[in-house]
């Protein structure tokens, strides 16, 4: 590849002769030319600028000087391509400007595939706009920005572009794995933090997992830190993650960061106690989600009758009004209810759970029932159920019945609902047996699960 930089401060680019880029030049994978724009002036003062037409502050770089410079410099690329046997070659004229397209790794990768890159560094208020317009008819023109801040000229932005492109040329970065593993690669995440010896420095310890030699745990820890950093520092990048970029275990990590992995990408998830003003929305959500949890052969009329009686806005208002007995939490995704939980506390501390198999397995009292944990079908698999369950268990851990803290929670789920059963088994619930349950006069079997509660604060 050949890169030519045109500037009124050629010495600014001396730094490129150092380090990796310097080695790329020495090894021959990169030919770099730096040219003084004043070499193409014709007056004895070597004038490159003139006043802005239409008025305004500062000066503008003259198109005639730039035109002569670019004719000569573009010709150097033709010679280079012929010598390299690259045929016509691909030429890009890159012009740094704060009003350009943001430079990112995708674009750098694309530019690294060009044969000739010419970088035109402006100063003052920039280059007469007709220069970019004129050359766009002859070569690819890219007006680019290296960030939303203002420099005095294009030279620093040229250094940035040359360094970013040069390190992608074959043989420039010693270990191609370091290229593959980096930030802004296909992973769509920032890098995890890195450490070296000593294991303790000024009272700061290296995270223990990195000394464990357990490769799977190290990989998970690094992935979690990368997700956490990206969520905090670059919410735009996290929001742009697609399902194919997520690995098993990422949903849980995102949920702990308050993000649900929706089909549109991770979105902020807010779990809070339900308010009386949520009753109508809760009833609507319940009517949508309850049928999904029903046995597949249950007649639609029975499902509808159950919803009308037990999941009406009026019933929700009753649940919400009786907060000694009911705990209702909702999950909001982008301000919209995406799921809810309904837990039922016993009236008396020694009241046995309303499922004989649970009573047989758990002797401790009081015991609450996690009656509903429903998530809108469109949000299934997003980690909302996990977040709702974690929040519900945390809230129940702080509750007492007649002064005694809750000892355990149980729940029943349709025995044939494999998705739900796998979810409970995965999240630390113990299968305790089954219970009979009637809906619309039909007998159904539920699998029952239990979980002990640890008192909050202990
Ligand atoms: C010429 N001022 C060229 C580019 N990202 C970014 N910030 N500032 C620039 C820039 C500023 C300039 C010129 C005169 C680029």
PDB file of N, CA, C and O and ligand atoms in Angstrom, residues 96-98 122-126 144-154 157, ligand 1:
ATOM      1  N   UNK A  96      -9.435  14.912   6.557  1.00  0.00           N
ATOM      2  CA  UNK A  96      -9.896  15.076   7.941  1.00  0.00           C
ATOM      3  C   UNK A  96     -10.689  16.378   8.082  1.00  0.00           C
ATOM      4  O   UNK A  96     -10.279  17.414   7.538  1.00  0.00           O
ATOM      5  N   UNK A  97     -11.803  16.301   8.780  1.00  0.00           N
ATOM      6  CA  UNK A  97     -12.619  17.490   9.065  1.00  0.00           C
ATOM      7  C   UNK A  97     -13.547  17.163  10.230  1.00  0.00           C
ATOM      8  O   UNK A  97     -14.035  16.025  10.320  1.00  0.00           O
ATOM      9  N   UNK A  98     -13.801  18.126  11.124  1.00  0.00           N
ATOM     10  CA  UNK A  98     -14.718  17.831  12.230  1.00  0.00           C
ATOM     11  C   UNK A  98     -16.134  17.535  11.738  1.00  0.00           C
ATOM     12  O   UNK A  98     -16.938  16.950  12.459  1.00  0.00           O
ATOM     13  N   UNK A 122      -6.025  19.903   6.043  1.00  0.00           N
ATOM     14  CA  UNK A 122      -6.364  21.328   6.000  1.00  0.00           C
ATOM     15  C   UNK A 122      -5.853  22.028   7.245  1.00  0.00           C
ATOM     16  O   UNK A 122      -5.398  21.397   8.213  1.00  0.00           O
ATOM     17  N   UNK A 123      -5.871  23.354   7.179  1.00  0.00           N
ATOM     18  CA  UNK A 123      -5.595  24.224   8.346  1.00  0.00           C
ATOM     19  C   UNK A 123      -6.607  25.351   8.256  1.00  0.00           C
ATOM     20  O   UNK A 123      -7.469  25.350   7.367  1.00  0.00           O
ATOM     21  N   UNK A 124      -6.542  26.315   9.125  1.00  0.00           N
ATOM     22  CA  UNK A 124      -7.465  27.468   9.123  1.00  0.00           C
ATOM     23  C   UNK A 124      -8.908  26.977   9.225  1.00  0.00           C
ATOM     24  O   UNK A 124      -9.194  26.085  10.021  1.00  0.00           O
ATOM     25  N   UNK A 125      -9.802  27.498   8.361  1.00  0.00           N
ATOM     26  CA  UNK A 125     -11.220  27.078   8.404  1.00  0.00           C
ATOM     27  C   UNK A 125     -11.471  25.872   7.509  1.00  0.00           C
ATOM     28  O   UNK A 125     -12.627  25.469   7.334  1.00  0.00           O
ATOM     29  N   UNK A 126     -10.409  25.297   6.932  1.00  0.00           N
ATOM     30  CA  UNK A 126     -10.573  24.125   6.083  1.00  0.00           C
ATOM     31  C   UNK A 126     -10.284  24.430   4.623  1.00  0.00           C
ATOM     32  O   UNK A 126      -9.839  25.526   4.275  1.00  0.00           O
ATOM     33  N   UNK A 144     -13.539  12.576   6.829  1.00  0.00           N
ATOM     34  CA  UNK A 144     -13.702  11.821   8.078  1.00  0.00           C
ATOM     35  C   UNK A 144     -13.349  12.657   9.297  1.00  0.00           C
ATOM     36  O   UNK A 144     -12.579  13.618   9.219  1.00  0.00           O
ATOM     37  N   UNK A 145     -13.926  12.252  10.439  1.00  0.00           N
ATOM     38  CA  UNK A 145     -13.651  12.889  11.726  1.00  0.00           C
ATOM     39  C   UNK A 145     -13.112  11.828  12.669  1.00  0.00           C
ATOM     40  O   UNK A 145     -13.541  10.675  12.621  1.00  0.00           O
ATOM     41  N   UNK A 146     -12.166  12.209  13.532  1.00  0.00           N
ATOM     42  CA  UNK A 146     -11.665  11.237  14.522  1.00  0.00           C
ATOM     43  C   UNK A 146     -12.324  11.430  15.880  1.00  0.00           C
ATOM     44  O   UNK A 146     -11.946  10.786  16.860  1.00  0.00           O
ATOM     45  N   UNK A 147     -13.332  12.291  15.962  1.00  0.00           N
ATOM     46  CA  UNK A 147     -14.042  12.468  17.228  1.00  0.00           C
ATOM     47  C   UNK A 147     -14.664  13.852  17.301  1.00  0.00           C
ATOM     48  O   UNK A 147     -14.297  14.756  16.553  1.00  0.00           O
ATOM     49  N   UNK A 148     -15.612  13.986  18.225  1.00  0.00           N
ATOM     50  CA  UNK A 148     -16.364  15.236  18.332  1.00  0.00           C
ATOM     51  C   UNK A 148     -15.645  16.252  19.203  1.00  0.00           C
ATOM     52  O   UNK A 148     -16.048  16.506  20.344  1.00  0.00           O
ATOM     53  N   UNK A 149     -14.559  16.776  18.685  1.00  0.00           N
ATOM     54  CA  UNK A 149     -13.780  17.855  19.303  1.00  0.00           C
ATOM     55  C   UNK A 149     -13.065  18.531  18.152  1.00  0.00           C
ATOM     56  O   UNK A 149     -12.994  17.973  17.056  1.00  0.00           O
ATOM     57  N   UNK A 150     -12.554  19.730  18.377  1.00  0.00           N
ATOM     58  CA  UNK A 150     -11.996  20.502  17.267  1.00  0.00           C
ATOM     59  C   UNK A 150     -10.477  20.632  17.386  1.00  0.00           C
ATOM     60  O   UNK A 150      -9.956  21.039  18.424  1.00  0.00           O
ATOM     61  N   UNK A 151      -9.787  20.263  16.324  1.00  0.00           N
ATOM     62  CA  UNK A 151      -8.330  20.380  16.231  1.00  0.00           C
ATOM     63  C   UNK A 151      -8.006  21.639  15.430  1.00  0.00           C
ATOM     64  O   UNK A 151      -8.883  22.233  14.805  1.00  0.00           O
ATOM     65  N   UNK A 152      -6.735  22.012  15.444  1.00  0.00           N
ATOM     66  CA  UNK A 152      -6.331  23.192  14.672  1.00  0.00           C
ATOM     67  C   UNK A 152      -6.079  22.880  13.210  1.00  0.00           C
ATOM     68  O   UNK A 152      -5.956  23.782  12.400  1.00  0.00           O
ATOM     69  N   UNK A 153      -5.948  21.609  12.890  1.00  0.00           N
ATOM     70  CA  UNK A 153      -5.682  21.212  11.513  1.00  0.00           C
ATOM     71  C   UNK A 153      -5.839  19.713  11.389  1.00  0.00           C
ATOM     72  O   UNK A 153      -6.084  19.019  12.385  1.00  0.00           O
ATOM     73  N   UNK A 154      -5.684  19.202  10.166  1.00  0.00           N
ATOM     74  CA  UNK A 154      -5.923  17.779   9.934  1.00  0.00           C
ATOM     75  C   UNK A 154      -4.772  16.848  10.268  1.00  0.00           C
ATOM     76  O   UNK A 154      -4.933  15.627  10.218  1.00  0.00           O
ATOM     77  N   UNK A 157      -5.224  14.103  12.919  1.00  0.00           N
ATOM     78  CA  UNK A 157      -6.191  13.120  12.408  1.00  0.00           C
ATOM     79  C   UNK A 157      -5.562  12.249  11.321  1.00  0.00           C
ATOM     80  O   UNK A 157      -5.950  11.086  11.142  1.00  0.00           O
TER      81      UNK A 157
HETATM   82  C1  LIG B   1      -8.596  21.845   9.385  1.00  0.00           C
HETATM   83  N1  LIG B   1      -9.244  22.540  11.377  1.00  0.00           N
HETATM   84  C2  LIG B   1      -9.125  19.369   9.815  1.00  0.00           C
HETATM   85  C3  LIG B   1     -10.991  16.765  12.814  1.00  0.00           C
HETATM   86  N2  LIG B   1     -12.135  15.166  14.351  1.00  0.00           N
HETATM   87  C4  LIG B   1     -11.569  16.370  14.023  1.00  0.00           C
HETATM   88  N3  LIG B   1     -11.556  17.387  14.825  1.00  0.00           N
HETATM   89  N4  LIG B   1     -10.987  18.420  14.235  1.00  0.00           N
HETATM   90  C5  LIG B   1     -10.632  18.066  12.995  1.00  0.00           C
HETATM   91  C6  LIG B   1     -10.040  18.974  12.028  1.00  0.00           C
HETATM   92  C7  LIG B   1      -9.935  20.325  12.327  1.00  0.00           C
HETATM   93  C8  LIG B   1      -9.426  21.199  11.350  1.00  0.00           C
HETATM   94  C9  LIG B   1      -9.031  20.733  10.109  1.00  0.00           C
HETATM   95  C10 LIG B   1      -8.743  22.932  10.197  1.00  0.00           C
HETATM   96  C11 LIG B   1      -9.635  18.508  10.780  1.00  0.00           C
END
